[in-house]
Amino acid sequence: MVAALVCAAPSLASGLTLPEQALLAGVNQTRSAHGLVPLRVDWRLERAARAHSAEMLREYYFGHGAFAWRIRQYGAPGPAFGENLAWGVGGAATAATVVRMWLNSPGHRANLLRPGFRRVGVAAPEGAFLGYSDARVITVDFAGT
């Protein structure tokens, strides 16, 4: 459930894994196609997203949990925030598939295409999840106005 091309400057995306870079690129390509500015990585949001994906993998659940608390814990500035989640295996976990899925969901689409969002954190680790040994669990945290 993920797809994308890398549109962020290498210095901004250099700390991301290849699947995270692909997802960021897909998100930014989609935003660009809709006349919106690309998102830049905010490492506070990045840490929050990675912590959440790791927790979902560790605890075997899929959901937003205490999103507002988590964002505050990592000190990400707002005032507005959003979060998109996805998980999948194989082709269902590619950046292209995930971005397409989000575009077909009104709430996810609203986060992805919110004009005021300027910063993002992207996490896409792989591990054992809900009976699959190689699932990718994705958290994308957005911030801006």
XYZ file of C-alpha atoms in Angstrom:
145
model
C 0.000 0.000 0.000
C 2.694 2.503 -0.948
C 4.011 4.248 -4.090
C 5.985 7.264 -5.126
C 8.931 9.000 -6.681
C 11.526 10.946 -4.715
C 10.845 14.672 -5.110
C 12.532 15.894 -1.953
C 16.063 17.211 -2.003
C 18.565 14.470 -1.085
C 19.629 16.389 2.005
C 16.069 16.352 3.300
C 15.417 12.707 2.482
C 18.892 11.324 3.224
C 17.848 9.872 6.602
C 14.890 8.018 5.095
C 14.892 4.381 4.051
C 14.290 3.612 0.370
C 10.591 2.761 0.963
C 10.201 6.012 2.935
C 11.894 7.996 0.159
C 9.563 6.391 -2.380
C 6.534 7.257 -0.284
C 7.667 10.856 0.208
C 8.277 11.154 -3.522
C 4.807 9.764 -4.301
C 3.159 12.139 -1.861
C 5.049 15.111 -3.287
C 4.432 14.080 -6.891
C 0.710 13.881 -6.121
C 0.734 17.266 -4.405
C 2.613 18.795 -7.336
C 0.078 17.346 -9.787
C -2.609 19.208 -7.805
C -0.693 22.506 -7.793
C 0.497 22.195 -4.188
C 3.960 22.749 -2.753
C 5.991 19.649 -1.844
C 6.331 18.657 1.787
C 9.687 18.726 3.537
C 10.773 16.274 6.202
C 10.457 17.504 9.764
C 12.502 15.221 12.016
C 10.127 15.698 14.955
C 7.305 14.360 12.799
C 9.646 11.698 11.449
C 10.416 10.439 14.967
C 6.701 10.467 15.855
C 5.807 8.499 12.704
C 8.570 5.953 13.249
C 7.617 5.478 16.888
C 3.998 4.873 15.910
C 4.763 2.364 13.147
C 7.156 0.534 15.490
C 4.491 0.431 18.207
C 1.869 -0.939 15.814
C 4.300 -3.661 14.693
C 5.281 -4.486 18.267
C 1.749 -4.463 19.676
C 0.004 -5.980 16.618
C -2.642 -3.310 16.179
C -3.555 -0.872 13.438
C -4.950 2.518 14.389
C -4.103 6.112 15.195
C -4.006 5.648 18.965
C -3.258 8.775 20.994
C -2.279 10.842 17.953
C -2.474 14.317 19.541
C -0.512 13.167 22.599
C 2.152 11.535 20.413
C 2.628 14.636 18.253
C 2.979 16.808 21.379
C 5.491 14.355 22.887
C 7.781 14.852 19.908
C 7.437 18.646 19.961
C 6.167 19.071 16.407
C 4.883 22.614 15.781
C 1.399 23.032 14.283
C -1.063 24.438 14.463
C -2.720 21.776 12.256
C -1.826 18.096 12.046
C -2.964 15.045 10.126
C -2.032 11.399 9.904
C -2.427 8.745 7.224
C -1.845 5.068 7.947
C -1.550 2.039 5.704
C -0.226 -1.471 5.826
C 0.242 -4.183 3.305
C 2.359 -6.990 1.920
C 4.194 -7.115 -1.399
C 2.485 -5.076 -4.133
C -0.106 -3.842 -1.643
C 2.697 -2.080 0.240
C 4.233 -0.122 -2.629
C 4.271 3.656 -2.511
C 2.138 3.869 -5.684
C -0.540 1.573 -4.271
C -0.701 3.376 -0.928
C -0.907 6.860 -2.436
C -3.617 5.676 -4.856
C -5.558 4.155 -1.946
C -5.288 7.398 0.031
C -6.501 9.443 -2.945
C -9.614 7.228 -3.082
C -10.428 7.812 0.598
C -11.915 11.248 1.410
C -10.211 11.661 4.804
C -6.816 10.473 3.617
C -7.107 12.549 0.442
C -7.861 15.657 2.530
C -4.644 15.167 4.518
C -2.570 14.415 1.431
C -3.838 17.478 -0.447
C -4.233 19.991 2.378
C -2.674 23.218 1.027
C -1.493 24.397 4.458
C 0.540 21.298 5.218
C 4.230 21.985 4.656
C 6.051 19.375 6.788
C 5.897 15.606 7.007
C 7.287 12.579 8.810
C 7.265 9.240 6.998
C 7.739 5.758 8.450
C 7.520 2.503 6.500
C 9.175 -0.332 8.461
C 8.683 -3.962 7.583
C 8.141 -6.830 9.987
C 5.809 -9.506 11.290
C 2.291 -8.103 11.495
C -1.140 -9.679 11.860
C -0.012 -13.070 10.568
C 2.312 -11.834 7.811
C 6.084 -12.108 8.197
C 6.921 -9.296 5.778
C 4.238 -6.622 6.191
C 5.012 -2.925 5.800
C 3.288 -0.677 8.373
C 3.152 2.953 7.250
C 2.612 6.146 9.215
C 2.708 9.569 7.569
C 2.341 12.558 9.893
C 1.573 15.967 8.385
C 1.842 19.449 9.925
C 1.261 23.043 8.937
C -1.759 25.315 8.865
